[in-house]
Amino acid sequence: MIPLFERARQLNLTQTEQEILNYFEQNPSSAAYMSLQELSRVLYTSNATIVRFCQKLGLGGYNDFKYQLRRELKESGREVLQFDDYIRRSIALFQDNIVSIDLQTAERIAALLTSKRPLYIYGGNLSSLPAKYLQMVLNSLDYPSILVEWDRLLTALINTVSDDAVLFILSAHGNDRYLPVFRKAKARNLTTILITCDPDSPLIPYSTISICTNDQNREYRHTDVNSRIGFFTVIQILIELAAQGRTGGTP
């Protein structure tokens, strides 16, 4: 049994809370991606009742409950989804990613991107796609930047860029192969911005600013199939801030 459900079984639940638990136990994969409003409609109960059920489990609320359930489903290998469930999951992950982005952090990054300081944007493999998009739009907005797509060039640049340079690096896996770059940048007091989807990336402690999206690192036949939708979402928000002049000036 899923540990979250086991814990719930130990609680003194009301009849309505028991119905909520039963529904999740019977539909774990799809229910884990339902919105609060959607679940409320299905169960004919209030949003507040569902939230109180989640809080009884020691969680902050419904979103915390879903995150925990998704993690435990993945760990147990039980995350089997039908086609409609995949659509619901994609929408839920997109919404979760939007909610998790801190606006002040985004504004701080946008200020750096539009500060007229030397800007280098790096993205390798699939991460080069959002990197190219950002660089193309910034240049169109008259905020010059240089696109870097080879890690060897990035390694060489870290020793030669000016002290006021900004390095914007996208790395889904947050690979430790970039550690020498980030360590050198930190030693030089350079400004580094990291976008990753690995919350345990060893690069985060060495970055000036970091954002972690909820993209999922997956492989199919040894091929990276991470969609980078979260990356593109963050990039689009930064572009909107830059275009609307909401950066608050040069940092």
Coordinates of N, CA and C in Angstrom, one line a residue:
M1 N 0.8 -1.2 0.0 CA 0.0 0.0 0.0 C 0.9 1.2 0.0
I2 N 0.4 2.3 -0.6 CA 1.1 3.6 -0.6 C 1.2 4.1 0.8
P3 N 2.4 4.5 1.3 CA 2.6 4.9 2.6 C 1.7 6.0 3.1
L4 N 1.4 6.9 2.1 CA 0.4 8.0 2.4 C -0.9 7.5 2.8
F5 N -1.4 6.5 2.1 CA -2.7 5.9 2.4 C -2.6 5.1 3.7
E6 N -1.5 4.4 4.0 CA -1.3 3.7 5.2 C -1.4 4.6 6.4
R7 N -0.8 5.8 6.3 CA -0.9 6.8 7.4 C -2.3 7.3 7.6
A8 N -3.0 7.5 6.5 CA -4.4 8.0 6.6 C -5.3 6.9 7.3
R9 N -5.0 5.7 7.0 CA -5.8 4.6 7.6 C -5.7 4.6 9.2
Q10 N -4.6 5.1 9.7 CA -4.4 5.1 11.1 C -5.1 6.3 11.8
L11 N -5.7 7.2 11.0 CA -6.3 8.4 11.6 C -7.8 8.1 11.9
N12 N -8.3 8.9 12.7 CA -9.8 8.9 13.0 C -10.5 9.8 12.0
L13 N -10.9 9.2 10.9 CA -11.5 9.9 9.8 C -13.0 10.0 9.9
T14 N -13.6 11.1 9.5 CA -15.0 11.2 9.4 C -15.5 10.4 8.2
Q15 N -16.8 10.3 8.0 CA -17.3 9.5 6.9 C -16.9 10.1 5.5
T16 N -17.0 11.5 5.5 CA -16.6 12.2 4.3 C -15.1 12.0 4.0
E17 N -14.3 12.1 5.0 CA -12.8 11.9 4.8 C -12.5 10.5 4.4
Q18 N -13.3 9.6 4.9 CA -13.1 8.2 4.4 C -13.4 8.0 3.0
E19 N -14.4 8.7 2.5 CA -14.8 8.7 1.1 C -13.7 9.3 0.2
I20 N -13.1 10.4 0.7 CA -12.0 11.0 0.0 C -10.8 10.0 -0.1
L21 N -10.5 9.3 1.0 CA -9.4 8.4 1.0 C -9.7 7.2 0.0
N22 N -11.0 6.7 0.1 CA -11.4 5.6 -0.8 C -11.2 6.0 -2.3
Y23 N -11.6 7.2 -2.6 CA -11.5 7.6 -4.0 C -10.0 7.6 -4.4
F24 N -9.1 8.1 -3.6 CA -7.7 8.2 -4.0 C -7.1 6.8 -4.0
E25 N -7.5 5.9 -3.2 CA -7.0 4.5 -3.2 C -7.5 3.8 -4.5
Q26 N -8.7 4.1 -5.0 CA -9.2 3.5 -6.2 C -8.7 4.1 -7.5
N27 N -8.4 5.4 -7.4 CA -7.9 6.1 -8.6 C -6.6 6.9 -8.3
P28 N -5.6 6.2 -7.8 CA -4.4 7.0 -7.4 C -3.7 7.7 -8.5
S29 N -3.5 7.1 -9.7 CA -2.7 7.7 -10.7 C -3.4 9.0 -11.3
S30 N -4.7 8.9 -11.6 CA -5.4 10.0 -12.2 C -5.7 11.0 -11.1
A31 N -6.1 10.6 -9.9 CA -6.6 11.6 -8.9 C -5.4 12.4 -8.4
A32 N -4.2 11.9 -8.5 CA -3.0 12.7 -8.1 C -2.8 13.9 -8.9
Y33 N -3.5 14.1 -10.1 CA -3.3 15.2 -10.9 C -4.5 16.0 -11.1
M34 N -5.6 15.7 -10.3 CA -6.8 16.5 -10.3 C -6.7 17.8 -9.6
S35 N -7.4 18.8 -10.0 CA -7.4 20.1 -9.3 C -8.3 19.9 -8.1
L36 N -8.2 20.8 -7.2 CA -9.0 20.8 -6.0 C -10.5 20.9 -6.4
Q37 N -10.8 21.8 -7.3 CA -12.2 22.0 -7.8 C -12.7 20.8 -8.4
E38 N -11.9 20.2 -9.2 CA -12.3 19.0 -9.9 C -12.7 17.8 -9.0
L39 N -11.8 17.6 -8.0 CA -12.0 16.6 -7.0 C -13.3 16.9 -6.2
S40 N -13.4 18.2 -5.8 CA -14.6 18.6 -5.1 C -15.9 18.3 -5.8
R41 N -15.9 18.5 -7.1 CA -17.1 18.2 -7.9 C -17.4 16.7 -7.9
V42 N -16.3 15.9 -8.1 CA -16.5 14.4 -8.2 C -17.0 13.8 -6.9
L43 N -16.5 14.4 -5.8 CA -16.9 13.8 -4.5 C -18.1 14.5 -3.8
Y44 N -18.6 15.6 -4.5 CA -19.7 16.3 -3.9 C -19.4 16.8 -2.5
T45 N -18.2 17.3 -2.3 CA -17.8 17.8 -1.0 C -17.1 19.2 -1.2
S46 N -16.9 19.9 -0.1 CA -16.3 21.2 -0.2 C -14.8 21.2 -0.3
N47 N -14.2 22.3 -0.9 CA -12.8 22.4 -0.9 C -12.1 22.3 0.5
A48 N -12.8 23.0 1.4 CA -12.3 23.1 2.8 C -12.2 21.7 3.4
T49 N -13.2 20.8 3.1 CA -13.2 19.5 3.7 C -12.0 18.7 3.2
I50 N -11.7 18.8 1.9 CA -10.5 18.1 1.3 C -9.2 18.6 1.9
V51 N -9.1 19.9 2.0 CA -7.9 20.5 2.6 C -7.7 20.1 4.0
R52 N -8.8 20.0 4.8 CA -8.7 19.6 6.2 C -8.2 18.1 6.3
F53 N -8.7 17.3 5.3 CA -8.3 15.9 5.3 C -6.7 15.8 5.0
C54 N -6.2 16.7 4.1 CA -4.8 16.7 3.9 C -4.0 17.2 5.1
Q55 N -4.5 18.1 5.8 CA -3.9 18.7 6.9 C -3.8 17.7 8.1
K56 N -4.8 16.8 8.1 CA -4.8 15.7 9.2 C -3.6 14.8 9.0
L57 N -3.1 14.7 7.7 CA -2.0 13.9 7.5 C -0.7 14.6 7.7
G58 N -0.8 15.8 8.3 CA 0.4 16.6 8.6 C 1.0 17.4 7.4
L59 N 0.2 17.5 6.3 CA 0.6 18.2 5.2 C 0.0 19.7 5.1
G60 N 0.7 20.5 4.3 CA 0.2 21.9 4.3 C -1.1 22.1 3.7
G61 N -1.5 21.2 2.8 CA -2.7 21.4 2.0 C -2.8 20.4 0.9
Y62 N -3.7 20.6 0.0 CA -4.0 19.7 -1.1 C -2.8 19.5 -2.1
N63 N -2.2 20.7 -2.4 CA -1.0 20.6 -3.3 C 0.1 19.7 -2.7
D64 N 0.3 19.9 -1.4 CA 1.4 19.1 -0.7 C 1.0 17.6 -0.8
F65 N -0.3 17.3 -0.6 CA -0.8 15.9 -0.7 C -0.5 15.3 -2.0
K66 N -0.8 16.1 -3.1 CA -0.6 15.6 -4.5 C 0.8 15.4 -4.7
Y67 N 1.7 16.3 -4.3 CA 3.1 16.1 -4.5 C 3.6 14.8 -3.9
Q68 N 3.2 14.6 -2.6 CA 3.6 13.5 -1.9 C 3.1 12.2 -2.6
L69 N 1.9 12.2 -3.0 CA 1.3 11.0 -3.6 C 2.0 10.7 -4.9
R70 N 2.3 11.7 -5.7 CA 3.0 11.5 -7.0 C 4.3 10.9 -6.8
R71 N 5.0 11.4 -5.8 CA 6.4 10.9 -5.4 C 6.3 9.4 -5.0
E72 N 5.3 9.1 -4.2 CA 5.2 7.7 -3.7 C 4.7 6.7 -4.8
L73 N 3.9 7.2 -5.7 CA 3.4 6.4 -6.8 C 4.6 6.1 -7.7
K74 N 5.5 7.1 -7.9 CA 6.6 6.9 -8.8 C 7.6 5.9 -8.2
E75 N 7.8 6.1 -6.8 CA 8.7 5.2 -6.1 C 8.2 3.7 -6.1
S76 N 6.9 3.6 -6.1 CA 6.3 2.2 -6.0 C 6.2 1.6 -7.4
G77 N 6.4 2.4 -8.5 CA 6.2 1.9 -9.8 C 4.7 1.7 -10.2
R78 N 3.8 2.4 -9.6 CA 2.4 2.2 -9.8 C 1.8 3.3 -10.7
E79 N 2.6 4.2 -11.2 CA 2.1 5.3 -11.9 C 1.7 4.9 -13.3
V80 N 0.6 4.3 -13.5 CA 0.1 3.8 -14.8 C -1.0 4.7 -15.2
L81 N -0.8 5.5 -16.3 CA -1.8 6.4 -16.7 C -2.5 6.1 -18.1
Q82 N -3.8 6.4 -18.2 CA -4.4 6.3 -19.5 C -4.2 7.6 -20.3
F83 N -4.6 7.6 -21.5 CA -4.3 8.8 -22.4 C -4.9 10.1 -21.7
D84 N -6.2 10.1 -21.3 CA -6.8 11.2 -20.7 C -6.0 11.7 -19.5
D85 N -5.5 10.7 -18.7 CA -4.8 11.0 -17.5 C -3.5 11.7 -17.8
Y86 N -2.8 11.4 -18.9 CA -1.6 12.0 -19.3 C -1.9 13.5 -19.6
I87 N -3.0 13.8 -20.3 CA -3.4 15.2 -20.5 C -3.6 15.9 -19.2
R88 N -4.3 15.3 -18.3 CA -4.6 15.9 -17.0 C -3.3 16.1 -16.3
R89 N -2.4 15.2 -16.3 CA -1.1 15.3 -15.6 C -0.3 16.4 -16.2
S90 N -0.3 16.5 -17.5 CA 0.5 17.6 -18.2 C 0.0 19.0 -17.8
I91 N -1.3 19.1 -17.7 CA -1.9 20.4 -17.3 C -1.6 20.7 -15.9
A92 N -1.7 19.7 -15.0 CA -1.4 19.8 -13.6 C 0.0 20.2 -13.3
L93 N 1.0 19.6 -14.0 CA 2.4 19.9 -13.9 C 2.7 21.3 -14.3
F94 N 2.0 21.7 -15.4 CA 2.2 23.1 -16.0 C 1.8 24.1 -14.9
Q95 N 0.6 23.8 -14.4 CA 0.0 24.8 -13.4 C 0.9 24.8 -12.1
D96 N 1.4 23.6 -11.7 CA 2.2 23.6 -10.5 C 3.5 24.3 -10.7
N97 N 4.1 24.3 -11.9 CA 5.3 25.0 -12.3 C 5.1 26.5 -12.2
I98 N 4.0 26.9 -12.7 CA 3.7 28.4 -12.7 C 3.6 28.8 -11.2
V99 N 2.9 28.1 -10.4 CA 2.7 28.5 -9.0 C 4.0 28.5 -8.2
S100 N 4.9 27.6 -8.6 CA 6.1 27.5 -7.8 C 7.2 28.6 -8.1
I101 N 7.0 29.3 -9.2 CA 7.9 30.3 -9.6 C 7.8 31.6 -8.7
D102 N 8.9 32.0 -8.1 CA 8.9 33.2 -7.3 C 9.0 34.4 -8.1
L103 N 8.0 35.3 -8.0 CA 8.0 36.5 -8.9 C 9.2 37.4 -8.6
Q104 N 9.6 37.5 -7.4 CA 10.7 38.4 -7.1 C 12.0 37.8 -7.7
T105 N 12.2 36.5 -7.6 CA 13.4 35.9 -8.3 C 13.3 36.1 -9.8
A106 N 12.2 35.9 -10.4 CA 12.0 36.1 -11.8 C 12.3 37.6 -12.2
E107 N 11.9 38.5 -11.4 CA 12.1 39.9 -11.7 C 13.6 40.2 -11.6
R108 N 14.3 39.6 -10.6 CA 15.7 39.8 -10.4 C 16.5 39.3 -11.6
I109 N 16.1 38.1 -12.1 CA 16.7 37.6 -13.3 C 16.5 38.5 -14.5
A110 N 15.3 38.9 -14.7 CA 14.9 39.7 -15.8 C 15.7 41.0 -15.8
A111 N 16.0 41.6 -14.6 CA 16.8 42.8 -14.5 C 18.2 42.5 -14.9
L112 N 18.7 41.4 -14.6 CA 20.1 41.0 -15.1 C 20.1 40.8 -16.6
L113 N 19.1 40.2 -17.2 CA 19.0 40.0 -18.6 C 18.9 41.3 -19.4
T114 N 18.4 42.3 -18.8 CA 18.2 43.6 -19.5 C 19.1 44.7 -19.0
S115 N 20.2 44.3 -18.3 CA 21.0 45.3 -17.6 C 22.1 45.9 -18.5
K116 N 22.2 45.3 -19.7 CA 23.2 45.7 -20.7 C 24.6 45.2 -20.3
R117 N 24.7 44.4 -19.3 CA 26.0 43.7 -18.9 C 26.2 42.6 -19.9
P118 N 27.5 42.2 -20.2 CA 27.7 41.1 -21.1 C 27.0 39.9 -20.7
L119 N 26.2 39.3 -21.6 CA 25.3 38.2 -21.2 C 25.6 37.0 -22.1
Y120 N 25.9 35.9 -21.5 CA 26.2 34.6 -22.2 C 25.1 33.6 -21.8
I121 N 24.4 33.0 -22.8 CA 23.4 32.1 -22.5 C 23.8 30.7 -23.0
Y122 N 23.8 29.7 -22.1 CA 24.3 28.4 -22.5 C 23.2 27.4 -22.3
G123 N 23.1 26.5 -23.3 CA 22.2 25.3 -23.2 C 22.7 24.3 -24.2
G124 N 22.9 23.1 -23.6 CA 23.4 22.0 -24.5 C 22.3 21.0 -24.8
N125 N 22.5 20.3 -25.9 CA 21.5 19.3 -26.3 C 20.1 19.9 -26.4
L126 N 19.1 19.2 -25.8 CA 17.7 19.7 -25.8 C 17.6 21.1 -25.1
S127 N 18.4 21.3 -24.1 CA 18.3 22.6 -23.4 C 18.7 23.8 -24.3
S128 N 19.3 23.5 -25.4 CA 19.7 24.5 -26.3 C 18.5 25.2 -27.0
L129 N 17.4 24.5 -27.0 CA 16.2 25.0 -27.6 C 15.6 26.2 -26.9
P130 N 15.3 26.1 -25.5 CA 14.9 27.3 -24.8 C 16.0 28.3 -24.7
A131 N 17.3 27.9 -24.7 CA 18.4 28.9 -24.7 C 18.4 29.7 -26.0
K132 N 18.2 29.1 -27.1 CA 18.1 29.8 -28.4 C 16.9 30.7 -28.4
Y133 N 15.8 30.3 -27.9 CA 14.6 31.1 -27.9 C 14.8 32.4 -27.1
L134 N 15.4 32.2 -25.9 CA 15.6 33.4 -25.1 C 16.6 34.3 -25.7
Q135 N 17.7 33.8 -26.3 CA 18.7 34.7 -26.9 C 18.1 35.4 -28.1
M136 N 17.3 34.7 -28.9 CA 16.7 35.3 -30.1 C 15.8 36.5 -29.7
V137 N 14.9 36.3 -28.7 CA 14.0 37.3 -28.3 C 14.7 38.5 -27.7
L138 N 15.6 38.2 -26.8 CA 16.3 39.3 -26.1 C 17.1 40.2 -27.2
N139 N 17.7 39.5 -28.2 CA 18.3 40.3 -29.2 C 17.3 41.2 -30.0
S140 N 16.1 40.6 -30.2 CA 15.1 41.4 -30.9 C 14.6 42.6 -30.1
L141 N 14.7 42.4 -28.7 CA 14.3 43.5 -27.8 C 15.5 44.5 -27.6
D142 N 16.6 44.3 -28.3 CA 17.8 45.2 -28.2 C 18.5 44.9 -26.9
Y143 N 18.5 43.7 -26.4 CA 19.3 43.3 -25.2 C 20.3 42.3 -25.7
P144 N 21.4 42.7 -26.2 CA 22.4 41.8 -26.8 C 22.8 40.6 -25.9
S145 N 23.0 39.5 -26.5 CA 23.5 38.3 -25.7 C 24.2 37.4 -26.7
I146 N 25.0 36.5 -26.1 CA 25.8 35.6 -26.9 C 25.3 34.2 -26.5
L147 N 25.0 33.4 -27.5 CA 24.6 32.0 -27.3 C 25.8 31.0 -27.3
V148 N 25.8 30.2 -26.3 CA 26.9 29.2 -26.2 C 26.3 27.8 -26.2
E149 N 26.7 26.9 -27.1 CA 26.1 25.6 -27.2 C 27.0 24.5 -26.9
W150 N 28.3 24.8 -26.7 CA 29.3 23.7 -26.5 C 29.9 23.9 -25.1
D151 N 30.0 22.9 -24.4 CA 30.5 23.0 -23.0 C 32.0 23.3 -23.0
R152 N 32.7 22.9 -24.0 CA 34.1 23.3 -24.0 C 34.3 24.8 -24.2
L153 N 33.4 25.4 -25.0 CA 33.5 26.8 -25.2 C 33.1 27.5 -23.9
L154 N 32.1 27.0 -23.2 CA 31.7 27.5 -21.9 C 32.9 27.5 -20.9
T155 N 33.6 26.3 -20.9 CA 34.7 26.2 -20.0 C 35.8 27.2 -20.3
A156 N 36.0 27.5 -21.6 CA 37.1 28.4 -22.0 C 36.6 29.9 -21.6
L157 N 35.4 30.1 -21.8 CA 34.9 31.5 -21.6 C 34.9 31.9 -20.1
I158 N 34.8 31.0 -19.3 CA 34.7 31.3 -17.8 C 36.0 31.9 -17.3
N159 N 37.1 31.7 -18.1 CA 38.4 32.3 -17.7 C 38.6 33.6 -18.4
T160 N 37.8 34.0 -19.4 CA 38.1 35.2 -20.2 C 37.0 36.3 -20.1
V161 N 35.8 35.9 -19.7 CA 34.8 36.9 -19.7 C 35.1 38.0 -18.7
S162 N 34.5 39.2 -18.9 CA 34.7 40.3 -18.0 C 34.1 40.1 -16.6
D163 N 34.5 40.8 -15.6 CA 34.0 40.6 -14.2 C 32.5 40.9 -14.1
D164 N 32.0 41.7 -15.0 CA 30.6 42.1 -14.8 C 29.7 41.2 -15.7
A165 N 30.2 40.1 -16.3 CA 29.5 39.3 -17.2 C 28.4 38.5 -16.4
V166 N 27.3 38.2 -17.1 CA 26.2 37.4 -16.5 C 26.2 36.1 -17.3
L167 N 26.2 34.9 -16.6 CA 26.1 33.6 -17.3 C 24.8 33.0 -17.0
F168 N 24.0 32.8 -18.0 CA 22.6 32.2 -17.9 C 22.8 30.7 -18.4
I169 N 22.7 29.8 -17.5 CA 22.9 28.4 -17.9 C 21.7 27.5 -17.7
L170 N 21.3 26.8 -18.7 CA 20.2 25.8 -18.6 C 20.8 24.4 -18.6
S171 N 20.5 23.7 -17.6 CA 21.0 22.3 -17.5 C 19.9 21.5 -16.8
A172 N 19.2 20.7 -17.6 CA 18.1 19.9 -17.0 C 18.6 18.9 -15.9
H173 N 19.7 18.3 -16.2 CA 20.2 17.3 -15.3 C 21.1 17.9 -14.2
G174 N 21.5 19.1 -14.4 CA 22.3 19.8 -13.4 C 23.6 19.0 -13.2
N175 N 24.2 18.6 -14.3 CA 25.3 17.7 -14.3 C 26.5 18.2 -13.5
D176 N 27.2 17.4 -12.8 CA 28.4 17.8 -12.1 C 29.6 18.1 -13.0
R177 N 29.4 17.7 -14.3 CA 30.5 18.1 -15.3 C 30.6 19.6 -15.4
Y178 N 29.6 20.3 -15.0 CA 29.7 21.8 -15.1 C 30.2 22.4 -13.8
L179 N 30.5 21.5 -12.8 CA 31.0 22.0 -11.5 C 32.3 22.9 -11.7
P180 N 33.3 22.5 -12.5 CA 34.4 23.4 -12.6 C 34.1 24.8 -13.1
V181 N 33.1 24.9 -14.0 CA 32.6 26.2 -14.5 C 32.0 27.0 -13.4
F182 N 31.1 26.4 -12.6 CA 30.4 27.1 -11.6 C 31.4 27.5 -10.4
R183 N 32.3 26.6 -10.1 CA 33.3 26.9 -9.1 C 34.2 28.1 -9.5
K184 N 34.6 28.1 -10.7 CA 35.5 29.1 -11.2 C 34.7 30.5 -11.2
A185 N 33.4 30.4 -11.6 CA 32.6 31.6 -11.7 C 32.4 32.2 -10.3
K186 N 32.2 31.3 -9.3 CA 32.0 31.7 -7.9 C 33.3 32.3 -7.4
A187 N 34.4 31.7 -7.7 CA 35.7 32.2 -7.3 C 36.0 33.6 -7.8
R188 N 35.5 33.8 -9.1 CA 35.7 35.1 -9.7 C 34.6 36.1 -9.4
N189 N 33.6 35.7 -8.5 CA 32.4 36.5 -8.2 C 31.6 36.9 -9.4
L190 N 31.6 36.0 -10.4 CA 30.7 36.3 -11.5 C 29.3 36.0 -11.2
T191 N 28.3 36.6 -11.9 CA 26.9 36.3 -11.7 C 26.5 35.1 -12.6
T192 N 26.0 34.1 -11.9 CA 25.5 32.9 -12.7 C 24.0 32.7 -12.3
I193 N 23.3 32.4 -13.4 CA 21.8 32.0 -13.3 C 21.7 30.6 -13.7
L194 N 21.1 29.8 -12.9 CA 21.0 28.4 -13.3 C 19.5 28.0 -13.3
I195 N 19.1 27.4 -14.5 CA 17.7 26.8 -14.6 C 17.9 25.3 -14.7
T196 N 17.3 24.6 -13.8 CA 17.5 23.1 -13.8 C 16.2 22.5 -13.4
C197 N 16.1 21.2 -13.5 CA 14.9 20.5 -13.0 C 15.4 19.4 -12.0
D198 N 16.6 19.5 -11.6 CA 17.2 18.6 -10.6 C 17.3 19.4 -9.2
P199 N 16.4 19.1 -8.3 CA 16.5 19.9 -7.0 C 17.7 19.6 -6.2
D200 N 18.4 18.5 -6.6 CA 19.6 18.1 -5.8 C 20.9 18.4 -6.6
S201 N 20.7 19.2 -7.7 CA 21.9 19.5 -8.5 C 23.0 20.1 -7.7
P202 N 24.2 19.6 -7.9 CA 25.4 20.1 -7.2 C 25.8 21.5 -7.6
L203 N 25.1 22.0 -8.7 CA 25.5 23.3 -9.2 C 24.7 24.4 -8.4
I204 N 23.6 24.1 -7.8 CA 22.8 25.1 -7.1 C 23.6 25.9 -6.1
P205 N 24.3 25.2 -5.2 CA 25.1 26.0 -4.2 C 26.1 27.0 -4.8
Y206 N 26.5 26.8 -6.0 CA 27.5 27.6 -6.6 C 26.9 28.7 -7.5
S207 N 25.6 28.7 -7.7 CA 25.0 29.6 -8.6 C 24.5 30.9 -7.8
T208 N 24.5 32.0 -8.4 CA 24.0 33.2 -7.8 C 22.5 33.2 -7.6
I209 N 21.8 32.7 -8.6 CA 20.4 32.6 -8.6 C 20.0 31.3 -9.3
S210 N 19.1 30.5 -8.7 CA 18.7 29.3 -9.4 C 17.2 29.1 -9.3
I211 N 16.6 28.5 -10.4 CA 15.2 28.2 -10.4 C 15.2 26.7 -10.8
C212 N 14.4 26.0 -10.1 CA 14.2 24.5 -10.3 C 12.8 24.3 -10.8
T213 N 12.6 23.8 -12.1 CA 11.3 23.5 -12.6 C 10.9 22.1 -12.3
N214 N 9.7 21.7 -12.6 CA 9.3 20.3 -12.4 C 9.3 19.5 -13.6
D215 N 10.1 19.8 -14.6 CA 10.3 18.9 -15.7 C 10.9 17.6 -15.2
Q216 N 10.6 16.5 -15.9 CA 11.0 15.2 -15.4 C 12.1 14.7 -16.4
N217 N 13.3 14.4 -15.8 CA 14.3 13.8 -16.6 C 14.0 12.3 -16.9
R218 N 13.7 12.1 -18.2 CA 13.4 10.7 -18.6 C 14.2 10.4 -19.9
E219 N 14.4 9.1 -20.1 CA 15.1 8.6 -21.2 C 14.3 7.5 -21.9
Y220 N 14.3 7.4 -23.2 CA 13.7 6.4 -24.0 C 14.7 5.9 -25.0
R221 N 15.1 4.6 -24.8 CA 16.1 4.0 -25.6 C 17.4 4.8 -25.6
H222 N 17.8 5.2 -24.4 CA 19.0 6.0 -24.1 C 19.0 7.4 -24.7
T223 N 17.8 7.9 -25.0 CA 17.6 9.2 -25.6 C 16.8 10.1 -24.6
D224 N 17.3 11.3 -24.4 CA 16.7 12.3 -23.5 C 15.4 12.7 -24.1
V225 N 14.3 12.4 -23.3 CA 12.9 12.8 -23.8 C 12.3 13.8 -22.8
N226 N 13.1 14.5 -22.0 CA 12.6 15.5 -21.2 C 12.1 16.7 -22.1
S227 N 10.8 17.0 -21.9 CA 10.2 18.0 -22.8 C 10.7 19.4 -22.6
R228 N 11.2 19.8 -21.5 CA 11.6 21.2 -21.1 C 10.5 22.1 -21.1
I229 N 9.3 21.7 -21.0 CA 8.1 22.6 -20.9 C 8.3 23.6 -19.8
G230 N 8.7 23.1 -18.7 CA 9.0 24.0 -17.5 C 10.0 25.1 -17.9
F231 N 11.1 24.7 -18.6 CA 12.1 25.6 -19.0 C 11.5 26.7 -19.8
F232 N 10.7 26.3 -20.8 CA 10.1 27.3 -21.7 C 9.2 28.2 -21.0
T233 N 8.5 27.7 -20.0 CA 7.6 28.5 -19.2 C 8.3 29.6 -18.4
V234 N 9.4 29.2 -17.8 CA 10.3 30.2 -17.1 C 10.8 31.2 -18.1
I235 N 11.3 30.7 -19.2 CA 11.9 31.6 -20.2 C 10.8 32.6 -20.7
Q236 N 9.6 32.2 -20.9 CA 8.5 33.0 -21.4 C 8.2 34.1 -20.3
I237 N 8.2 33.7 -19.1 CA 7.9 34.7 -18.0 C 9.0 35.7 -18.0
L238 N 10.2 35.3 -18.1 CA 11.3 36.3 -18.1 C 11.2 37.2 -19.3
I239 N 10.8 36.7 -20.4 CA 10.7 37.5 -21.6 C 9.6 38.5 -21.4
E240 N 8.5 38.1 -20.8 CA 7.3 39.0 -20.6 C 7.8 40.1 -19.6
L241 N 8.5 39.8 -18.6 CA 9.0 40.8 -17.7 C 9.9 41.8 -18.3
A242 N 10.8 41.3 -19.2 CA 11.8 42.1 -19.9 C 11.0 43.1 -20.9
A243 N 10.1 42.5 -21.6 CA 9.3 43.3 -22.5 C 8.4 44.4 -21.9
Q244 N 7.9 44.1 -20.7 CA 7.0 45.0 -20.0 C 7.8 46.0 -19.1
G245 N 9.1 45.8 -19.0 CA 9.9 46.8 -18.2 C 9.6 46.7 -16.8
R246 N 9.3 45.4 -16.3 CA 9.1 45.2 -14.9 C 10.3 44.7 -14.1
T247 N 11.4 45.1 -14.6 CA 12.7 44.5 -14.0 C 13.2 45.3 -12.8
G248 N 12.7 46.5 -12.6 CA 13.1 47.3 -11.4 C 14.5 47.9 -11.5
G249 N 15.0 48.0 -12.7 CA 16.3 48.7 -12.9 C 17.5 47.7 -12.9
T250 N 18.7 48.3 -13.0 CA 19.9 47.5 -13.1 C 20.3 47.0 -11.7
P251 N 20.5 45.7 -11.5 CA 20.9 45.2 -10.2 C 22.4 45.6 -9.9

